[in-house]
């Protein structure tokens, strides 16, 4: 099999990765294949969605044109620095250029141990692979920058994990790159300034080509990542997404969501929401995500200090610090825009810091006090504009209190007649009906892992691919978890 690869990482960054290949597998079979994505990439869906394609996407067969490699990176994990992580169980198979000219990594996760496996088996199991598949597709459909799944392949192996043997699997995923904050941290920690500079140049050319000629490329990259991540986290917050493991090795330079492990969506609004079993201190709780992203950007800034154009280190640190501090206003402005759209307000209808607006402050206090379903609330709010406030009021433990806030909000959205209908429609285009709710995702993944039955998963995937369109008969999929579900715990995808 031949794939139209154009491998810039392999060609331009020699010495910064390990050329490698996937482990052989007994019986590769396609479980899910993303034909729409394959087509968008300019790949031949029929050729790939085949037994041969399954072997290639499991990493067991190297297609012509590929230059598979394991990327090395470091990272701050839960605040502590690990000087060498790297792709322990993943391969960059190659890059493809889509018909619009955009470059994409084709990356395999679970394709066997690499030189950076640190004693791990290099494998992945089906449940977490399908979880990443589903989450990435859901996020993409919600308009959130993300890696996407091209395929999930079972390998025919049984992999021993905590709960006993599980079907082995590989996720083939696509991202605008797999460069991480941790990629730069790796070379910075080793004092390899040349490699660091090479990576900065490469990252800028790839993700911000219009800034590649900047006088201070490292500073320019810091600004770019800061702004991309400020936007990304605001979008996460707008849908109640909790990444769960925002280590710097899972933080991209591109501003895409990467590495779906113990991530989950929040049902009832509570900023302290945490699902991950390993996040005992709640470091990566919903409400902490903006602050953690800024912390991660500070680690990026530290890595870049040696490259900054400055008289001395003191000046370089000051430059970098100012850029990291600018994350806060930047994030607030992004959040103001996201929340303003969700609330159907005019552009600029919220202050640059939405928390200073009593309407916003009171809303979030109320949502929390009254255990209100986050997604359901925003979706039902639009109906108020067309005359029906009962559905949104019903979400509050005390519908009177909810109703009083809704009346204040209605007075603020100063539209009537046709304008109100249009405004409601605009809100419905940004407030999803369907999100990957934990009580739906979990049984779907369990059925897939236990019996290779992907029926429930496919139903869910179909809804999540059009999250704003109401489907008759599917009302139950829009409901919060039943009271007997939970407390819900997620596990890292190992
Ligand atoms: P993750 O939690 O998936 O972001 O992984 C953190 C790091 O551990 C990454 O560098 C992975 O490549 C590595 N890793 C996770 N699971 C395995 C495994 N089973 N074998 C080898 N490396 C692994
Ligand atoms: Mg990771």
mmCIF file of C-alpha atoms and ligand atoms in Angstrom, residues 73 109 180 249-250 259, ligand 2:
data_model
loop_
_atom_site.group_PDB
_atom_site.id
_atom_site.type_symbol
_atom_site.label_atom_id
_atom_site.label_comp_id
_atom_site.label_asym_id
_atom_site.label_seq_id
_atom_site.Cartn_x
_atom_site.Cartn_y
_atom_site.Cartn_z
ATOM 1 C CA UNK A 73 9.202 14.893 24.679
ATOM 2 C CA UNK A 109 -1.388 5.153 19.326
ATOM 3 C CA UNK A 180 3.639 19.652 22.586
ATOM 4 C CA UNK A 249 3.030 16.844 27.447
ATOM 5 C CA UNK A 250 -0.681 16.835 26.571
ATOM 6 C CA UNK A 259 -4.710 12.986 24.233
HETATM 7 MG MG1 LIG B 2 -0.216 12.061 26.503
#
